[in-house]
């Protein structure tokens, strides 16, 4: 039924690949392509070593290069391309999809390399082109963005006449036993966290200093954790799609040690994303040096632990959900919908930790919605533009069950 090409072979892609292989009734042909073919081959080996039988093709591609992508797409002819590379590659992959008649799905909004800027305008600008080509593009189909929007859409569909207050709450109460590590690509993660905070209130966007607003929030099965207000991309589409929203915010937990390290990294200039000159030894062993340009944050990524290697000793769990206040049948209603995911369960199934798992499973589930014809309409769409019911049903069966609480104290 479905011919799918996945780009990327990192933590999230590994989980998505396991899930695709577990659902071969839907995904009948599967190729993995990434910057380094050997990583794709290692992923296929890991899948076979776990006992799964699947014929998976692999290929090398530089996803910054539209011509390389077009050659690959014309050769394999996928119906859907799942982009699990980095946000920098979103537009080149969308361009190649348009040129070759492929549909598109990703998990993070486009970011230019030289500017940490989180908004959908670049990708929404492709709406007409995808519409005219009769192709579907599904944006931000990880957990947050992704499931957070499906949760909101589900609440709006079943439990509210009007949503007034929305707080997306993201807690990682796991411990990987490293002094400092990020849970997904360090470069992308540190760019995101060091940005100014932003939230929506009464029709306006309000900026805060980075991580300046925080409070304890209590997470199910975890307890209270200090939670920090951050800008997160899905707020942009949610307040457009649900105009009754008076306030929308995003919160993420960070431990004291993590923040101390982050502070040092910033003060040392290691989170810079501009190029600096560095006097580096020549590779010819002559002992001579030459000036090279490096981006400090990219260098830092090279020395930090690889998020893909954190799984084995990761204990604890994540808890991500939406806390919503609004009106149903003329009465005030409070509602909390969430998933908890244990890092060790994710590791045992896929070899990856919970943050990769909670992103890779929804990516597969969104792709499944596409192939089943349930999330297929020409244009460029965010997750809440589609029916949340079949998607949430799939998450229940594929390792990310969700829970609901009505009438509780939302703390916010
Ligand atoms: P990784 O860095 O582990 O994986 C990225 C993969 O893309 C790597 O295999 C990398 O190759 C490959 N890649 C990078 N550049 C290129 C290129 N130019 N051409 C081809 N392949 C390339 O990242 P994660 O798996 O942690 O994250 C993947 C995506 O998921 C990111 O966009 C991230 O922002 C998003 N994400 C979304 C979340 C959500 O909830 N919505 C949460 C977490 C992440 P190599 O292995 O050689 O480096």
Short mmCIF file of C-alpha atoms and ligand atoms in Angstrom, two decimals:
data_model
loop_
_atom_site.label_atom_id
_atom_site.label_comp_id
_atom_site.label_asym_id
_atom_site.label_seq_id
_atom_site.Cartn_x
_atom_site.Cartn_y
_atom_site.Cartn_z
CA UNK A 1 0.00 0.00 0.00
CA UNK A 2 2.68 2.55 0.91
CA UNK A 3 6.11 3.34 -0.48
CA UNK A 4 8.00 5.50 1.99
CA UNK A 5 11.41 7.18 2.01
CA UNK A 6 12.78 8.34 5.35
CA UNK A 7 15.60 10.89 5.41
CA UNK A 8 17.88 10.83 8.46
CA UNK A 9 19.30 7.98 10.53
CA UNK A 10 19.54 9.63 13.95
CA UNK A 11 17.65 9.00 17.20
CA UNK A 12 14.17 9.93 16.01
CA UNK A 13 14.65 8.19 12.65
CA UNK A 14 15.75 4.99 14.41
CA UNK A 15 12.49 4.83 16.37
CA UNK A 16 10.40 5.67 13.29
CA UNK A 17 12.19 2.93 11.34
CA UNK A 18 11.40 0.30 14.00
CA UNK A 19 7.77 1.40 13.98
CA UNK A 20 7.54 1.38 10.18
CA UNK A 21 8.92 -2.16 10.15
CA UNK A 22 6.37 -3.19 12.80
CA UNK A 23 3.60 -1.99 10.45
CA UNK A 24 4.53 -3.49 7.11
CA UNK A 25 0.88 -3.99 6.20
CA UNK A 26 0.80 -0.20 5.70
CA UNK A 27 4.42 0.53 4.77
CA UNK A 28 5.04 -1.96 1.99
CA UNK A 29 8.28 -0.50 0.60
CA UNK A 30 10.83 1.32 2.73
CA UNK A 31 14.07 3.18 2.03
CA UNK A 32 16.31 5.00 4.54
CA UNK A 33 18.61 7.70 3.16
CA UNK A 34 20.96 9.94 5.12
CA UNK A 35 24.19 11.90 4.92
CA UNK A 36 26.16 8.74 5.69
CA UNK A 37 24.98 5.48 4.14
CA UNK A 38 26.84 3.45 6.76
CA UNK A 39 24.52 4.87 9.44
CA UNK A 40 21.49 3.75 7.43
CA UNK A 41 23.03 0.27 7.05
CA UNK A 42 23.78 0.11 10.79
CA UNK A 43 20.15 0.98 11.51
CA UNK A 44 18.92 -1.77 9.18
CA UNK A 45 21.26 -4.19 10.96
CA UNK A 46 19.91 -3.12 14.36
CA UNK A 47 16.37 -3.80 13.11
CA UNK A 48 17.32 -7.25 11.75
CA UNK A 49 19.27 -8.05 14.95
CA UNK A 50 16.04 -7.51 16.92
CA UNK A 51 14.47 -10.27 14.83
CA UNK A 52 12.39 -8.22 12.39
CA UNK A 53 12.25 -9.43 8.80
CA UNK A 54 12.11 -6.52 6.37
CA UNK A 55 13.59 -5.63 3.02
CA UNK A 56 14.88 -2.08 3.62
CA UNK A 57 16.82 -0.16 0.98
CA UNK A 58 19.44 2.40 1.99
CA UNK A 59 21.08 5.32 0.20
CA UNK A 60 23.43 8.25 0.71
CA UNK A 61 22.02 11.74 0.18
CA UNK A 62 22.97 15.27 1.11
CA UNK A 63 19.58 16.75 1.91
CA UNK A 64 20.94 20.29 1.58
CA UNK A 65 21.25 19.61 -2.15
CA UNK A 66 17.94 19.68 -4.05
CA UNK A 67 19.46 18.06 -7.16
CA UNK A 68 20.74 15.06 -5.15
CA UNK A 69 17.33 14.72 -3.52
CA UNK A 70 15.55 14.86 -6.88
CA UNK A 71 17.81 12.16 -8.31
CA UNK A 72 17.06 9.94 -5.30
CA UNK A 73 13.29 10.58 -5.39
CA UNK A 74 13.12 9.95 -9.17
CA UNK A 75 14.99 6.71 -8.69
CA UNK A 76 13.05 5.27 -5.70
CA UNK A 77 9.74 7.04 -6.46
CA UNK A 78 8.36 7.25 -2.90
CA UNK A 79 4.76 8.29 -2.37
CA UNK A 80 5.69 9.90 0.95
CA UNK A 81 8.99 11.38 2.18
CA UNK A 82 9.42 11.48 5.97
CA UNK A 83 11.98 14.14 6.84
CA UNK A 84 13.77 13.16 10.06
CA UNK A 85 17.00 14.97 9.23
CA UNK A 86 17.42 18.45 10.70
CA UNK A 87 15.13 21.52 10.47
CA UNK A 88 17.70 23.14 8.14
CA UNK A 89 16.74 20.68 5.41
CA UNK A 90 12.95 21.20 5.46
CA UNK A 91 12.78 23.55 2.47
CA UNK A 92 15.19 21.67 0.19
CA UNK A 93 13.26 18.46 0.84
CA UNK A 94 9.92 20.21 0.21
CA UNK A 95 11.31 21.62 -3.06
CA UNK A 96 12.43 18.18 -4.19
CA UNK A 97 9.04 16.70 -3.22
CA UNK A 98 7.29 19.29 -5.39
CA UNK A 99 9.63 18.62 -8.30
CA UNK A 100 9.13 14.84 -8.11
CA UNK A 101 5.47 14.55 -7.09
CA UNK A 102 6.11 13.23 -3.54
CA UNK A 103 4.11 13.98 -0.40
CA UNK A 104 5.94 15.27 2.69
CA UNK A 105 5.99 14.93 6.49
CA UNK A 106 8.38 16.39 9.11
CA UNK A 107 8.69 16.90 12.87
CA UNK A 108 10.21 20.39 13.25
CA UNK A 109 9.76 23.75 11.56
CA UNK A 110 12.35 25.11 9.14
CA UNK A 111 15.25 27.02 10.69
CA UNK A 112 17.88 28.91 8.74
CA UNK A 113 21.37 27.80 9.84
CA UNK A 114 22.55 31.32 10.62
CA UNK A 115 19.49 32.49 12.56
CA UNK A 116 17.72 30.67 15.42
CA UNK A 117 14.22 31.63 14.43
CA UNK A 118 11.19 29.45 15.05
CA UNK A 119 8.14 30.11 12.91
CA UNK A 120 6.10 28.46 10.19
CA UNK A 121 6.05 31.33 7.66
CA UNK A 122 8.69 29.75 5.41
CA UNK A 123 6.86 26.46 5.16
CA UNK A 124 3.33 27.90 5.06
CA UNK A 125 4.51 29.86 1.99
CA UNK A 126 4.53 26.48 0.15
CA UNK A 127 0.78 25.98 0.64
CA UNK A 128 -0.29 27.06 -2.86
CA UNK A 129 2.45 25.05 -4.54
CA UNK A 130 1.49 21.84 -2.73
CA UNK A 131 -2.20 22.52 -3.36
CA UNK A 132 -1.67 23.04 -7.10
CA UNK A 133 0.49 19.90 -7.29
CA UNK A 134 -2.20 17.88 -5.49
CA UNK A 135 0.33 16.93 -2.79
CA UNK A 136 0.00 16.75 1.00
CA UNK A 137 2.58 18.22 3.38
CA UNK A 138 2.15 17.44 7.09
CA UNK A 139 4.24 19.72 9.30
CA UNK A 140 5.53 19.05 12.80
CA UNK A 141 4.30 15.50 13.40
CA UNK A 142 6.45 14.57 16.41
CA UNK A 143 5.24 14.91 20.02
CA UNK A 144 5.54 18.63 20.54
CA UNK A 145 4.94 19.84 17.88
CA UNK A 146 2.65 17.05 16.80
CA UNK A 147 0.77 15.08 19.43
CA UNK A 148 0.34 18.31 21.47
CA UNK A 149 -1.78 19.65 18.59
CA UNK A 150 -3.71 16.40 18.17
CA UNK A 151 -4.48 16.52 21.93
CA UNK A 152 -5.76 20.10 21.55
CA UNK A 153 -7.81 19.16 18.47
CA UNK A 154 -9.24 16.16 20.35
CA UNK A 155 -10.19 18.39 23.30
CA UNK A 156 -11.84 20.91 20.97
CA UNK A 157 -13.71 18.18 19.11
CA UNK A 158 -15.00 16.21 22.10
CA UNK A 159 -14.84 18.22 25.31
CA UNK A 160 -15.04 21.97 24.68
CA UNK A 161 -17.26 24.46 22.89
CA UNK A 162 -14.55 27.06 23.38
CA UNK A 163 -10.93 26.63 24.48
CA UNK A 164 -9.78 29.68 26.46
CA UNK A 165 -6.49 28.74 28.11
CA UNK A 166 -3.96 26.24 26.74
CA UNK A 167 -0.75 25.19 28.46
CA UNK A 168 1.43 22.55 26.83
CA UNK A 169 3.55 20.95 29.56
CA UNK A 170 6.63 18.89 28.73
CA UNK A 171 8.49 17.11 31.55
CA UNK A 172 11.49 14.87 31.22
CA UNK A 173 12.01 13.32 34.64
CA UNK A 174 14.57 10.87 33.34
CA UNK A 175 18.22 10.56 34.35
CA UNK A 176 20.86 9.56 31.78
CA UNK A 177 23.64 9.72 34.41
CA UNK A 178 25.81 12.07 32.32
CA UNK A 179 26.94 15.45 33.64
CA UNK A 180 25.44 17.20 30.62
CA UNK A 181 23.75 15.87 27.51
CA UNK A 182 20.84 16.89 25.31
CA UNK A 183 18.01 14.52 24.46
CA UNK A 184 17.94 15.29 20.78
CA UNK A 185 20.36 16.88 18.35
CA UNK A 186 22.46 19.16 20.63
CA UNK A 187 22.80 21.93 18.09
CA UNK A 188 19.04 22.17 17.49
CA UNK A 189 18.24 21.72 21.18
CA UNK A 190 20.59 24.42 22.50
CA UNK A 191 19.49 26.89 19.80
CA UNK A 192 15.89 26.35 20.92
CA UNK A 193 16.45 26.63 24.66
CA UNK A 194 18.64 29.72 24.60
CA UNK A 195 16.03 31.73 22.68
CA UNK A 196 13.75 34.28 24.29
CA UNK A 197 10.48 32.93 25.65
CA UNK A 198 7.24 33.83 23.86
CA UNK A 199 3.59 33.29 24.69
CA UNK A 200 0.23 34.45 23.42
CA UNK A 201 -2.24 36.48 25.44
CA UNK A 202 -5.34 38.42 24.36
CA UNK A 203 -4.35 38.62 20.71
CA UNK A 204 -0.72 39.60 21.33
CA UNK A 205 2.60 37.79 21.49
CA UNK A 206 4.57 38.57 24.64
CA UNK A 207 8.33 38.06 24.80
CA UNK A 208 10.24 37.07 27.95
CA UNK A 209 13.94 36.75 28.66
CA UNK A 210 15.21 33.17 28.06
CA UNK A 211 13.95 30.81 30.79
CA UNK A 212 13.02 33.81 32.99
CA UNK A 213 9.48 32.62 33.82
CA UNK A 214 9.18 29.36 35.72
CA UNK A 215 7.07 27.59 38.30
CA UNK A 216 6.64 24.18 39.85
CA UNK A 217 4.14 21.98 38.01
CA UNK A 218 3.07 18.54 39.22
CA UNK A 219 3.33 15.76 36.65
CA UNK A 220 1.50 12.41 36.92
CA UNK A 221 3.56 9.60 38.45
CA UNK A 222 6.47 12.08 38.79
CA UNK A 223 5.56 14.90 41.16
CA UNK A 224 6.53 18.59 41.11
CA UNK A 225 9.20 19.78 38.69
CA UNK A 226 10.42 23.30 37.97
CA UNK A 227 8.94 24.16 34.56
CA UNK A 228 10.13 26.99 32.31
CA UNK A 229 8.12 29.04 29.86
CA UNK A 230 9.58 28.74 26.36
CA UNK A 231 8.58 29.64 22.85
CA UNK A 232 7.42 26.60 20.94
CA UNK A 233 6.39 26.54 17.31
CA UNK A 234 3.01 24.82 17.63
CA UNK A 235 1.57 27.78 19.56
CA UNK A 236 1.68 29.76 16.30
CA UNK A 237 -0.70 27.47 14.42
CA UNK A 238 -2.87 26.60 17.43
CA UNK A 239 -3.88 30.19 18.20
CA UNK A 240 -4.75 30.66 14.51
CA UNK A 241 -6.82 27.49 14.33
CA UNK A 242 -8.56 28.04 17.69
CA UNK A 243 -9.34 31.77 17.78
CA UNK A 244 -11.23 31.47 21.10
CA UNK A 245 -7.85 30.91 22.83
CA UNK A 246 -7.10 33.82 25.18
CA UNK A 247 -3.73 32.55 26.34
CA UNK A 248 -1.40 29.85 25.06
CA UNK A 249 1.91 28.90 26.65
CA UNK A 250 4.51 26.14 26.50
CA UNK A 251 6.44 24.84 29.53
CA UNK A 252 9.43 22.52 29.73
CA UNK A 253 11.23 21.13 32.79
CA UNK A 254 14.98 21.54 33.34
CA UNK A 255 17.10 20.39 36.25
CA UNK A 256 19.40 22.77 38.15
CA UNK A 257 22.55 21.03 36.90
CA UNK A 258 21.44 21.24 33.26
CA UNK A 259 20.81 24.97 33.60
CA UNK A 260 24.16 25.59 35.30
CA UNK A 261 25.96 23.89 32.41
CA UNK A 262 23.86 25.78 29.89
CA UNK A 263 24.77 29.03 31.57
CA UNK A 264 28.49 28.17 31.37
CA UNK A 265 28.18 27.15 27.71
CA UNK A 266 26.59 30.49 26.89
CA UNK A 267 29.04 32.54 28.96
CA UNK A 268 31.96 30.77 27.29
CA UNK A 269 30.55 31.64 23.86
CA UNK A 270 30.07 27.98 22.95
CA UNK A 271 26.41 28.43 22.01
CA UNK A 272 27.29 30.94 19.26
CA UNK A 273 25.95 30.06 15.82
CA UNK A 274 28.09 32.50 13.83
CA UNK A 275 31.41 31.45 12.28
CA UNK A 276 34.67 32.17 14.08
CA UNK A 277 38.22 31.75 12.83
CA UNK A 278 40.31 29.03 14.42
CA UNK A 279 43.98 28.21 13.86
CA UNK A 280 43.89 24.48 13.19
CA UNK A 281 46.74 22.00 12.53
CA UNK A 282 46.90 20.75 8.94
CA UNK A 283 45.86 17.14 8.42
CA UNK A 284 49.13 16.38 6.52
CA UNK A 285 51.05 15.97 9.78
CA UNK A 286 53.50 18.74 8.87
CA UNK A 287 52.86 20.53 12.13
CA UNK A 288 51.78 23.62 10.17
CA UNK A 289 48.51 25.35 10.90
CA UNK A 290 45.90 27.17 8.84
CA UNK A 291 42.97 29.41 9.64
CA UNK A 292 39.65 27.54 9.44
CA UNK A 293 36.13 28.73 10.13
CA UNK A 294 34.10 26.90 12.74
CA UNK A 295 30.72 27.46 14.37
CA UNK A 296 31.21 27.08 18.15
CA UNK A 297 27.85 25.33 18.69
CA UNK A 298 28.66 22.79 15.96
CA UNK A 299 32.02 22.13 17.60
CA UNK A 300 30.29 21.69 20.96
CA UNK A 301 27.93 19.15 19.38
CA UNK A 302 30.95 17.13 18.31
CA UNK A 303 32.21 16.78 21.89
CA UNK A 304 28.89 16.27 23.69
CA UNK A 305 27.39 12.80 24.18
CA UNK A 306 25.41 11.60 21.17
CA UNK A 307 21.71 11.54 22.20
CA UNK A 308 21.48 8.18 20.40
CA UNK A 309 23.84 6.65 22.96
CA UNK A 310 21.96 7.76 26.09
CA UNK A 311 19.32 5.03 26.13
CA UNK A 312 21.08 2.18 27.90
CA UNK A 313 21.46 3.87 31.28
CA UNK A 314 18.48 6.19 31.06
CA UNK A 315 15.93 5.67 33.81
CA UNK A 316 12.78 7.57 34.70
CA UNK A 317 10.10 8.81 32.34
CA UNK A 318 8.74 11.68 30.30
CA UNK A 319 5.29 13.22 30.74
CA UNK A 320 3.95 15.51 28.02
CA UNK A 321 0.44 16.85 27.75
CA UNK A 322 -2.02 19.71 27.39
CA UNK A 323 -3.76 21.46 30.25
CA UNK A 324 -6.85 23.21 28.93
CA UNK A 325 -9.50 25.48 30.41
CA UNK A 326 -12.63 26.58 28.54
CA UNK A 327 -16.38 26.25 28.22
CA UNK A 328 -18.59 23.22 27.58
CA UNK A 329 -22.38 23.57 27.56
CA UNK A 330 -22.12 26.96 29.24
CA UNK A 331 -19.99 25.65 32.13
CA UNK A 332 -16.29 26.07 32.86
CA UNK A 333 -14.37 22.89 32.17
CA UNK A 334 -10.77 21.92 32.99
CA UNK A 335 -9.08 19.08 31.15
CA UNK A 336 -5.65 17.45 31.13
CA UNK A 337 -4.60 14.97 28.44
CA UNK A 338 -1.11 13.45 28.59
CA UNK A 339 1.22 10.56 27.90
CA UNK A 340 3.94 9.19 30.16
CA UNK A 341 6.77 7.27 28.50
CA UNK A 342 9.47 5.29 30.33
CA UNK A 343 12.97 5.64 28.88
CA UNK A 344 13.80 1.98 29.56
CA UNK A 345 10.70 0.73 27.72
CA UNK A 346 11.71 2.84 24.71
CA UNK A 347 15.27 1.53 24.91
CA UNK A 348 14.23 -2.11 25.17
CA UNK A 349 12.07 -1.81 22.07
CA UNK A 350 14.24 0.38 19.83
CA UNK A 351 17.63 0.99 21.49
CA UNK A 352 16.77 4.71 21.82
CA UNK A 353 15.68 6.84 24.80
CA UNK A 354 12.20 8.20 25.46
CA UNK A 355 12.59 11.60 23.78
CA UNK A 356 13.47 9.97 20.45
CA UNK A 357 10.66 7.47 21.01
CA UNK A 358 7.98 10.06 21.72
CA UNK A 359 8.96 11.82 18.46
CA UNK A 360 9.51 8.83 16.18
CA UNK A 361 6.25 7.03 17.00
CA UNK A 362 4.01 10.01 16.04
CA UNK A 363 6.03 10.50 12.84
CA UNK A 364 5.20 6.92 11.87
CA UNK A 365 1.57 7.35 13.00
CA UNK A 366 1.17 10.50 10.87
CA UNK A 367 2.63 8.65 7.89
CA UNK A 368 0.19 5.82 8.55
CA UNK A 369 -2.69 8.35 8.55
CA UNK A 370 -1.47 9.55 5.18
CA UNK A 371 -1.27 6.09 3.63
CA UNK A 372 -4.69 5.15 4.99
CA UNK A 373 -6.10 8.20 3.20
CA UNK A 374 -7.26 9.78 6.50
CA UNK A 375 -4.77 12.67 6.49
CA UNK A 376 -4.47 13.38 2.82
CA UNK A 377 -5.46 16.73 1.32
CA UNK A 378 -3.50 18.94 -1.07
CA UNK A 379 -1.71 21.78 0.70
CA UNK A 380 0.56 22.37 3.69
CA UNK A 381 -1.01 21.49 7.03
CA UNK A 382 -0.33 21.39 10.74
CA UNK A 383 -1.40 18.37 12.77
CA UNK A 384 -4.54 20.00 14.25
CA UNK A 385 -5.86 20.51 10.69
CA UNK A 386 -6.59 16.77 10.58
CA UNK A 387 -8.98 14.48 12.46
CA UNK A 388 -7.20 13.61 15.75
CA UNK A 389 -9.28 10.49 16.52
CA UNK A 390 -7.66 7.85 14.28
CA UNK A 391 -4.18 9.25 15.02
CA UNK A 392 -4.66 9.07 18.80
CA UNK A 393 -6.10 5.55 18.40
CA UNK A 394 -2.89 4.50 16.63
CA UNK A 395 -0.71 6.10 19.35
CA UNK A 396 -2.61 4.06 21.94
CA UNK A 397 -1.67 0.86 20.15
CA UNK A 398 1.88 1.82 19.16
CA UNK A 399 3.44 2.59 22.54
CA UNK A 400 2.19 6.07 23.46
CA UNK A 401 -1.10 5.56 25.34
CA UNK A 402 -2.76 8.74 26.57
CA UNK A 403 -4.85 9.55 29.63
CA UNK A 404 -7.47 12.16 30.46
CA UNK A 405 -8.37 13.97 33.67
CA UNK A 406 -11.45 16.17 33.98
CA UNK A 407 -12.13 18.92 36.47
CA UNK A 408 -8.72 18.88 38.19
CA UNK A 409 -6.62 21.80 39.37
CA UNK A 410 -4.45 22.70 36.38
CA UNK A 411 -2.06 24.79 38.57
CA UNK A 412 -1.89 27.37 35.77
P1 LIG B 1 19.95 13.51 14.95
O1 LIG B 1 21.01 14.53 14.84
O2 LIG B 1 20.14 12.33 15.84
O3 LIG B 1 19.58 12.94 13.50
C1 LIG B 1 19.56 13.72 12.35
C2 LIG B 1 19.89 12.82 11.18
O4 LIG B 1 19.87 13.60 9.97
C3 LIG B 1 21.30 12.22 11.29
O5 LIG B 1 21.26 10.89 10.86
C4 LIG B 1 22.11 13.09 10.33
O6 LIG B 1 23.21 12.45 9.75
C5 LIG B 1 21.08 13.38 9.27
N1 LIG B 1 21.43 14.58 8.52
C6 LIG B 1 21.86 15.77 9.01
N2 LIG B 1 22.14 16.61 8.01
C7 LIG B 1 21.85 15.94 6.86
C8 LIG B 1 21.94 16.27 5.49
N3 LIG B 1 22.36 17.46 5.07
N4 LIG B 1 21.58 15.33 4.58
C9 LIG B 1 21.16 14.12 4.98
N5 LIG B 1 21.05 13.75 6.25
C10 LIG B 1 21.40 14.65 7.19
O7 LIG B 1 18.61 14.29 15.34
P2 LIG B 1 17.30 13.71 16.07
O8 LIG B 1 16.99 12.36 15.54
O9 LIG B 1 17.44 13.92 17.51
O10 LIG B 1 16.20 14.74 15.53
C11 LIG B 1 15.63 14.59 14.23
C12 LIG B 1 14.58 15.68 14.00
O11 LIG B 1 13.52 15.54 14.95
C13 LIG B 1 15.12 17.11 14.17
O12 LIG B 1 14.57 17.91 13.16
C14 LIG B 1 14.56 17.54 15.51
O13 LIG B 1 14.38 18.93 15.59
C15 LIG B 1 13.22 16.82 15.51
N6 LIG B 1 12.63 16.62 16.84
C16 LIG B 1 11.29 16.88 16.99
C17 LIG B 1 10.68 16.70 18.20
C18 LIG B 1 9.19 16.87 18.33
O14 LIG B 1 8.62 16.49 19.37
N7 LIG B 1 8.49 17.37 17.35
C19 LIG B 1 11.44 16.30 19.40
C20 LIG B 1 12.82 15.94 19.12
C21 LIG B 1 13.39 16.14 17.89
P3 LIG B 1 24.49 11.99 10.65
O15 LIG B 1 23.97 10.82 11.41
O16 LIG B 1 25.49 11.64 9.64
O17 LIG B 1 24.82 13.17 11.51
#
